[in-house]
mmCIF file of C-alpha atoms (C1' of nucleotides) in Angstrom:
data_model
loop_
_atom_site.group_PDB
_atom_site.id
_atom_site.type_symbol
_atom_site.label_atom_id
_atom_site.label_comp_id
_atom_site.label_asym_id
_atom_site.label_seq_id
_atom_site.Cartn_x
_atom_site.Cartn_y
_atom_site.Cartn_z
ATOM 1 C CA MET B 1 1.112 10.545 12.998
ATOM 2 C CA LYS B 2 -2.458 10.277 11.820
ATOM 3 C CA SER B 3 -3.960 7.324 10.036
ATOM 4 C CA ALA B 4 -4.351 9.200 6.763
ATOM 5 C CA GLU B 5 -0.648 10.019 6.617
ATOM 6 C CA ALA B 6 0.275 6.434 7.355
ATOM 7 C CA ILE B 7 -1.948 5.205 4.545
ATOM 8 C CA LEU B 8 -0.353 7.680 2.185
ATOM 9 C CA ALA B 9 3.100 6.419 3.145
ATOM 10 C CA LEU B 10 2.141 2.761 2.960
ATOM 11 C CA SER B 11 0.432 3.192 -0.416
ATOM 12 C CA ALA B 12 3.539 4.927 -1.644
ATOM 13 C CA LEU B 13 5.621 1.892 -0.729
ATOM 14 C CA ALA B 14 3.113 -0.694 -1.912
ATOM 15 C CA GLN B 15 4.127 -0.647 -5.533
ATOM 16 C CA GLU B 16 6.900 -2.473 -7.294
ATOM 17 C CA HIS B 17 8.726 0.497 -8.752
ATOM 18 C CA ARG B 18 8.242 2.787 -5.788
ATOM 19 C CA LEU B 19 9.394 0.123 -3.372
ATOM 20 C CA ALA B 20 12.561 -0.427 -5.407
ATOM 21 C CA LEU B 21 12.970 3.319 -5.633
ATOM 22 C CA PHE B 22 12.646 3.855 -1.900
ATOM 23 C CA ARG B 23 15.069 1.064 -1.081
ATOM 24 C CA LEU B 24 17.519 2.513 -3.562
ATOM 25 C CA LEU B 25 17.297 5.865 -1.806
ATOM 26 C CA ILE B 26 17.633 4.248 1.606
ATOM 27 C CA GLN B 27 20.830 2.661 0.420
ATOM 28 C CA ALA B 28 22.028 5.825 -1.271
ATOM 29 C CA GLY B 29 22.122 7.629 2.059
ATOM 30 C CA PRO B 30 21.246 11.243 2.918
ATOM 31 C CA GLU B 31 22.908 12.702 -0.185
ATOM 32 C CA GLY B 32 20.282 11.050 -2.360
ATOM 33 C CA MET B 33 20.255 10.670 -6.140
ATOM 34 C CA PRO B 34 19.126 12.749 -9.141
ATOM 35 C CA ALA B 35 15.911 11.672 -10.860
ATOM 36 C CA GLY B 36 17.741 10.780 -14.039
ATOM 37 C CA ARG B 37 20.082 8.325 -12.389
ATOM 38 C CA ILE B 38 17.177 6.733 -10.560
ATOM 39 C CA ALA B 39 15.234 6.243 -13.795
ATOM 40 C CA GLU B 40 18.302 4.671 -15.332
ATOM 41 C CA ALA B 41 18.879 2.398 -12.342
ATOM 42 C CA LEU B 42 15.296 1.173 -12.375
ATOM 43 C CA GLY B 43 14.723 1.039 -16.121
ATOM 44 C CA VAL B 44 11.484 2.991 -15.936
ATOM 45 C CA PRO B 45 10.511 5.744 -18.409
ATOM 46 C CA ASN B 46 11.020 9.248 -17.099
ATOM 47 C CA SER B 47 7.387 10.214 -17.070
ATOM 48 C CA SER B 48 6.417 7.118 -15.104
ATOM 49 C CA LEU B 49 9.224 7.573 -12.660
ATOM 50 C CA SER B 50 8.377 11.204 -12.106
ATOM 51 C CA HIS B 51 4.862 10.168 -11.203
ATOM 52 C CA HIS B 52 6.198 7.727 -8.620
ATOM 53 C CA LEU B 53 8.706 10.170 -7.197
ATOM 54 C CA ALA B 54 5.954 12.714 -6.740
ATOM 55 C CA GLN B 55 3.902 10.179 -4.852
ATOM 56 C CA LEU B 56 6.763 9.261 -2.541
ATOM 57 C CA ALA B 57 7.536 12.905 -1.943
ATOM 58 C CA GLU B 58 3.870 13.629 -1.274
ATOM 59 C CA SER B 59 3.842 10.851 1.284
ATOM 60 C CA GLY B 60 6.717 12.467 3.137
ATOM 61 C CA LEU B 61 8.996 9.441 2.892
ATOM 62 C CA VAL B 62 11.208 11.135 0.341
ATOM 63 C CA ARG B 63 12.650 14.623 0.137
ATOM 64 C CA GLN B 64 13.263 16.650 -2.988
ATOM 65 C CA ARG B 65 15.848 19.371 -3.522
ATOM 66 C CA ARG B 66 17.202 21.095 -6.587
ATOM 67 C CA GLU B 67 20.868 21.111 -7.530
ATOM 68 C CA GLY B 68 21.568 22.825 -10.826
ATOM 69 C CA ARG B 69 19.334 21.288 -13.457
ATOM 70 C CA SER B 70 18.886 18.137 -11.448
ATOM 71 C CA LEU B 71 16.315 17.318 -8.841
ATOM 72 C CA ILE B 72 17.843 15.249 -6.092
ATOM 73 C CA TYR B 73 15.677 12.838 -4.152
ATOM 74 C CA SER B 74 16.594 11.325 -0.800
ATOM 75 C CA ALA B 75 14.916 9.112 1.775
ATOM 76 C CA ASP B 76 13.587 10.716 4.953
ATOM 77 C CA TYR B 77 14.636 8.325 7.687
ATOM 78 C CA ALA B 78 12.723 10.144 10.390
ATOM 79 C CA ALA B 79 9.477 9.785 8.443
ATOM 80 C CA MET B 80 10.037 6.057 8.164
ATOM 81 C CA ASP B 81 10.690 6.062 11.862
ATOM 82 C CA ARG B 82 7.366 7.702 12.595
ATOM 83 C CA LEU B 83 5.541 5.312 10.311
ATOM 84 C CA VAL B 84 6.859 2.221 12.060
ATOM 85 C CA GLY B 85 6.141 3.841 15.404
ATOM 86 C CA PHE B 86 2.550 4.409 14.383
ATOM 87 C CA LEU B 87 2.085 0.847 13.191
ATOM 88 C CA MET B 88 3.370 -0.630 16.437
ATOM 89 C CA GLU B 89 1.693 1.862 18.749
ATOM 90 C CA ASN B 90 0.633 0.379 22.081
ATOM 91 C CA CYS B 91 1.886 -2.960 20.973
ATOM 92 C CA CYS B 92 0.657 -5.864 23.129
ATOM 93 C CA ALA B 93 -1.407 -3.493 25.226
ATOM 94 C CA GLY B 94 1.745 -1.936 26.595
ATOM 95 C CA ALA B 95 3.353 -5.150 27.780
ATOM 96 C CA ALA B 96 6.976 -5.701 26.842
ATOM 97 C CA CYS B 97 7.282 -7.576 23.586
ATOM 98 C CA ASP B 98 9.464 -8.035 20.545
ATOM 99 C CA ALA B 99 7.638 -5.411 18.571
ATOM 100 C CA PRO B 100 9.518 -3.419 15.985
ATOM 101 C CA THR B 101 10.468 0.097 16.919
ATOM 102 C CA ALA B 102 11.214 2.791 14.480
ATOM 103 C CA ASN B 103 14.709 3.810 15.350
ATOM 104 C CA GLY B 104 16.913 0.897 16.177
ATOM 105 C CA LYS B 105 17.195 1.949 19.780
ATOM 106 C CA GLU B 106 15.765 0.134 22.757
ATOM 107 C CA ASN B 107 12.038 -0.047 22.971
ATOM 108 C CA GLU B 108 11.067 2.653 25.382
ATOM 109 C CA ARG B 109 7.323 2.466 25.278
ATOM 110 C CA MET U 1 12.176 -11.381 2.213
ATOM 111 C CA LYS U 2 11.527 -10.858 -1.457
ATOM 112 C CA SER U 3 10.130 -7.720 -3.002
ATOM 113 C CA ALA U 4 6.854 -9.370 -3.963
ATOM 114 C CA GLU U 5 6.128 -10.382 -0.375
ATOM 115 C CA ALA U 6 6.917 -6.902 0.860
ATOM 116 C CA ILE U 7 4.526 -5.388 -1.654
ATOM 117 C CA LEU U 8 1.829 -7.792 -0.560
ATOM 118 C CA ALA U 9 2.345 -6.792 3.069
ATOM 119 C CA LEU U 10 2.502 -3.079 2.327
ATOM 120 C CA SER U 11 -0.612 -3.200 0.140
ATOM 121 C CA ALA U 12 -2.368 -5.022 2.918
ATOM 122 C CA LEU U 13 -1.597 -2.165 5.287
ATOM 123 C CA ALA U 14 -2.268 0.621 2.805
ATOM 124 C CA GLN U 15 -6.001 0.739 3.308
ATOM 125 C CA GLU U 16 -8.026 2.533 5.926
ATOM 126 C CA HIS U 17 -9.884 -0.443 7.359
ATOM 127 C CA ARG U 18 -7.019 -2.889 7.138
ATOM 128 C CA LEU U 19 -4.644 -0.436 8.776
ATOM 129 C CA ALA U 20 -7.061 0.071 11.657
ATOM 130 C CA LEU U 21 -7.554 -3.670 11.812
ATOM 131 C CA PHE U 22 -3.857 -4.421 11.974
ATOM 132 C CA ARG U 23 -3.223 -1.828 14.646
ATOM 133 C CA LEU U 24 -6.106 -3.234 16.643
ATOM 134 C CA LEU U 25 -4.525 -6.679 16.456
ATOM 135 C CA ILE U 26 -1.098 -5.308 17.353
ATOM 136 C CA GLN U 27 -2.647 -3.825 20.451
ATOM 137 C CA ALA U 28 -4.637 -6.941 21.212
ATOM 138 C CA GLY U 29 -1.462 -8.949 21.657
ATOM 139 C CA PRO U 30 -0.698 -12.548 20.678
ATOM 140 C CA GLU U 31 -4.078 -13.910 21.807
ATOM 141 C CA GLY U 32 -5.763 -11.965 19.017
ATOM 142 C CA MET U 33 -9.476 -11.346 18.505
ATOM 143 C CA PRO U 34 -12.384 -13.173 16.832
ATOM 144 C CA ALA U 35 -13.587 -11.823 13.489
ATOM 145 C CA GLY U 36 -16.933 -10.821 14.928
ATOM 146 C CA ARG U 37 -15.489 -8.600 17.616
ATOM 147 C CA ILE U 38 -13.203 -6.980 15.078
ATOM 148 C CA ALA U 39 -16.095 -6.183 12.762
ATOM 149 C CA GLU U 40 -17.956 -4.689 15.681
ATOM 150 C CA ALA U 41 -14.948 -2.648 16.799
ATOM 151 C CA LEU U 42 -14.421 -1.213 13.317
ATOM 152 C CA GLY U 43 -18.050 -0.813 12.261
ATOM 153 C CA VAL U 44 -17.518 -2.602 8.951
ATOM 154 C CA PRO U 45 -19.982 -5.144 7.475
ATOM 155 C CA ASN U 46 -18.938 -8.756 7.975
ATOM 156 C CA SER U 47 -18.462 -9.530 4.323
ATOM 157 C CA SER U 48 -16.227 -6.511 3.798
ATOM 158 C CA LEU U 49 -14.212 -7.265 6.877
ATOM 159 C CA SER U 50 -13.744 -10.874 5.904
ATOM 160 C CA HIS U 51 -12.304 -9.716 2.618
ATOM 161 C CA HIS U 52 -9.808 -7.510 4.440
ATOM 162 C CA LEU U 53 -8.892 -10.167 6.965
ATOM 163 C CA ALA U 54 -8.191 -12.594 4.154
ATOM 164 C CA GLN U 55 -5.892 -10.089 2.542
ATOM 165 C CA LEU U 56 -3.955 -9.459 5.723
ATOM 166 C CA ALA U 57 -3.673 -13.176 6.355
ATOM 167 C CA GLU U 58 -2.533 -13.745 2.786
ATOM 168 C CA SER U 59 0.157 -11.125 3.265
ATOM 169 C CA GLY U 60 1.489 -13.015 6.268
ATOM 170 C CA LEU U 61 1.096 -10.103 8.677
ATOM 171 C CA VAL U 62 -1.833 -11.735 10.394
ATOM 172 C CA ARG U 63 -2.443 -15.290 11.581
ATOM 173 C CA GLN U 64 -5.723 -17.141 11.641
ATOM 174 C CA ARG U 65 -6.755 -19.961 13.960
ATOM 175 C CA ARG U 66 -10.065 -21.539 14.775
ATOM 176 C CA GLU U 67 -11.491 -21.708 18.268
ATOM 177 C CA GLY U 68 -14.924 -23.266 18.393
ATOM 178 C CA ARG U 69 -17.140 -21.426 15.946
ATOM 179 C CA SER U 70 -14.934 -18.378 15.975
ATOM 180 C CA LEU U 71 -11.981 -17.602 13.819
ATOM 181 C CA ILE U 72 -9.346 -15.777 15.825
ATOM 182 C CA TYR U 73 -6.998 -13.390 14.107
ATOM 183 C CA SER U 74 -3.729 -12.150 15.561
ATOM 184 C CA ALA U 75 -0.811 -10.011 14.383
ATOM 185 C CA ASP U 76 2.412 -11.744 13.426
ATOM 186 C CA TYR U 77 5.103 -9.584 14.986
ATOM 187 C CA ALA U 78 7.950 -11.463 13.360
ATOM 188 C CA ALA U 79 6.504 -10.818 9.902
ATOM 189 C CA MET U 80 6.357 -7.105 10.651
ATOM 190 C CA ASP U 81 9.919 -7.377 11.794
ATOM 191 C CA ARG U 82 11.028 -8.876 8.520
ATOM 192 C CA LEU U 83 9.152 -6.248 6.546
ATOM 193 C CA VAL U 84 10.871 -3.350 8.271
ATOM 194 C CA GLY U 85 14.190 -5.135 7.938
ATOM 195 C CA PHE U 86 13.664 -5.446 4.213
ATOM 196 C CA LEU U 87 12.744 -1.787 3.809
ATOM 197 C CA MET U 88 15.842 -0.596 5.604
ATOM 198 C CA GLU U 89 18.237 -3.124 4.120
ATOM 199 C CA ASN U 90 21.753 -1.805 3.604
ATOM 200 C CA CYS U 91 20.675 1.530 4.910
ATOM 201 C CA CYS U 92 23.109 4.372 4.150
ATOM 202 C CA ALA U 93 25.358 1.989 2.227
ATOM 203 C CA GLY U 94 26.225 0.184 5.425
ATOM 204 C CA ALA U 95 27.317 3.231 7.373
ATOM 205 C CA ALA U 96 25.908 3.618 10.880
ATOM 206 C CA CYS U 97 22.756 5.695 10.839
ATOM 207 C CA ASP U 98 19.450 6.247 12.614
ATOM 208 C CA ALA U 99 17.612 3.848 10.400
ATOM 209 C CA PRO U 100 14.664 1.951 11.786
ATOM 210 C CA THR U 101 15.285 -1.657 12.650
ATOM 211 C CA ALA U 102 12.629 -4.242 12.869
ATOM 212 C CA ASN U 103 12.894 -5.437 16.410
ATOM 213 C CA GLY U 104 13.574 -2.672 18.858
ATOM 214 C CA LYS U 105 17.057 -3.915 19.559
ATOM 215 C CA GLU U 106 20.292 -2.182 18.738
ATOM 216 C CA ASN U 107 21.065 -1.774 15.098
ATOM 217 C CA GLU U 108 23.454 -4.541 14.267
ATOM 218 C CA ARG U 109 23.959 -4.106 10.567
ATOM 219 C "C1'" DG C 1 -31.304 -34.265 11.640
ATOM 220 C "C1'" DG C 2 -32.810 -29.422 12.536
ATOM 221 C "C1'" DG C 3 -31.762 -24.979 14.365
ATOM 222 C "C1'" DT C 4 -28.594 -21.325 15.654
ATOM 223 C "C1'" DT C 5 -24.391 -18.771 15.472
ATOM 224 C "C1'" DA C 6 -19.938 -17.301 13.269
ATOM 225 C "C1'" DT C 7 -17.796 -16.402 9.227
ATOM 226 C "C1'" DT C 8 -16.618 -16.762 4.266
ATOM 227 C "C1'" DT C 9 -17.468 -16.869 -0.787
ATOM 228 C "C1'" DC C 10 -19.721 -15.048 -4.810
ATOM 229 C "C1'" DG C 11 -20.761 -11.525 -7.951
ATOM 230 C "C1'" DA C 12 -21.756 -7.098 -9.673
ATOM 231 C "C1'" DT C 13 -20.682 -2.186 -9.497
ATOM 232 C "C1'" DG C 14 -18.189 2.078 -8.957
ATOM 233 C "C1'" DA C 15 -13.750 4.125 -7.856
ATOM 234 C "C1'" DT C 16 -8.787 4.356 -7.835
ATOM 235 C "C1'" DT C 17 -4.263 3.461 -9.835
ATOM 236 C "C1'" DG C 18 -0.303 2.564 -13.151
ATOM 237 C "C1'" DT C 19 1.460 3.474 -17.663
ATOM 238 C "C1'" DC C 20 3.857 6.211 -21.085
ATOM 239 C "C1'" DG C 21 4.198 9.392 -25.169
ATOM 240 C "C1'" DA C 22 3.891 14.130 -26.254
ATOM 241 C "C1'" DA C 23 4.070 18.687 -24.831
ATOM 242 C "C1'" DA C 24 5.403 21.983 -21.277
ATOM 243 C "C1'" DT C 25 8.519 23.875 -17.729
ATOM 244 C "C1'" DG C 26 12.726 25.139 -15.546
ATOM 245 C "C1'" DT C 27 17.994 25.737 -15.575
ATOM 246 C "C1'" DG C 28 22.438 26.830 -17.328
ATOM 247 C "C1'" DG C 29 25.776 27.836 -21.061
ATOM 248 C "C1'" DT C 30 27.191 30.488 -25.061
ATOM 249 C "C1'" DA R 1 18.161 35.280 -27.234
ATOM 250 C "C1'" DC R 2 18.843 30.667 -28.308
ATOM 251 C "C1'" DC R 3 19.867 25.918 -27.616
ATOM 252 C "C1'" DA R 4 20.432 21.706 -25.028
ATOM 253 C "C1'" DC R 5 19.522 19.191 -20.961
ATOM 254 C "C1'" DA R 6 16.750 17.466 -16.844
ATOM 255 C "C1'" DT R 7 12.494 16.715 -15.322
ATOM 256 C "C1'" DT R 8 7.453 17.322 -14.816
ATOM 257 C "C1'" DT R 9 2.586 17.780 -16.343
ATOM 258 C "C1'" DC R 10 -1.197 16.327 -19.241
ATOM 259 C "C1'" DG R 11 -4.338 13.050 -20.938
ATOM 260 C "C1'" DA R 12 -6.230 8.772 -22.163
ATOM 261 C "C1'" DC R 13 -6.580 3.868 -21.528
ATOM 262 C "C1'" DA R 14 -6.292 -0.607 -19.232
ATOM 263 C "C1'" DA R 15 -6.004 -2.931 -14.956
ATOM 264 C "C1'" DT R 16 -6.729 -3.507 -10.182
ATOM 265 C "C1'" DC R 17 -9.347 -2.699 -5.882
ATOM 266 C "C1'" DA R 18 -13.135 -1.786 -2.286
ATOM 267 C "C1'" DT R 19 -17.825 -2.464 -1.174
ATOM 268 C "C1'" DC R 20 -21.729 -5.109 0.551
ATOM 269 C "C1'" DG R 21 -25.969 -8.029 0.120
ATOM 270 C "C1'" DA R 22 -27.231 -12.672 -0.591
ATOM 271 C "C1'" DA R 23 -26.096 -17.341 -0.516
ATOM 272 C "C1'" DA R 24 -22.896 -20.898 1.091
ATOM 273 C "C1'" DT R 25 -19.985 -23.215 4.566
ATOM 274 C "C1'" DA R 26 -18.549 -24.633 9.182
ATOM 275 C "C1'" DA R 27 -19.165 -25.726 14.102
ATOM 276 C "C1'" DC R 28 -21.862 -26.631 17.988
ATOM 277 C "C1'" DC R 29 -25.986 -28.117 20.696
ATOM 278 C "C1'" DC R 30 -30.312 -30.472 21.453
#
DNA sequence: GGGTTATTTCGATGATTGTCGAAATGTGGT
DNA sequence: ACCACATTTCGACAATCATCGAAATAACCC
């Protein structure tokens, strides 16, 4: 992952509505949720929400797919994984430490 | 962790210089680095860097301590841990999944 | 106290971002 | 073809943010 991508992803998360949105999708699981239901859940006008969804999708943290008239959004766990990996890269100059890893498995760096 | 704290931390990271700064500190380990050496490493004017350091410190991701005339900054790994934990909270509605965890240990949710 | 070094605060400026209604687009049913 | 539904794009405005020089603060040494 390059720095520019990471910034895009972090900026996407660094906003009240988008953060709530992303966490909602994380909790919704891989099936995701249609835009309408998300807007309803968050109490944000459609046009605003659409703007935020686009930004999250652009950042790669969220996937979009169409299903009938609805657009379904879902969290991309692997992207989140890569982001955390990038942030903690070469943690403690390579020494073993309690640094976060991106995938819940043992730290193998 | 509350949403407001998470946003503060994410905003702190969502900026070119601060992201580079944080990763530098992650790699520097718990001893950290003095402000001057950081500014030099990143090629950013002192006043700009100070502004960024303050923001990272404010967010809780970075710690500040004085040592003689120097102010030493270091990454707070536990804070990063909590941030990732918050982002992935209740991942996949509690079902086992490949979600990131914050500490490199097995996923115990 | 005076001088030197390390770093922060102030303040002004330009650039980026969030917001939301109205209009446009895409999809499916009849 | 038409209508209704789901969602996005456009556009304008207010609010927040990044930048950096100059001045202020803090620590140390003589």
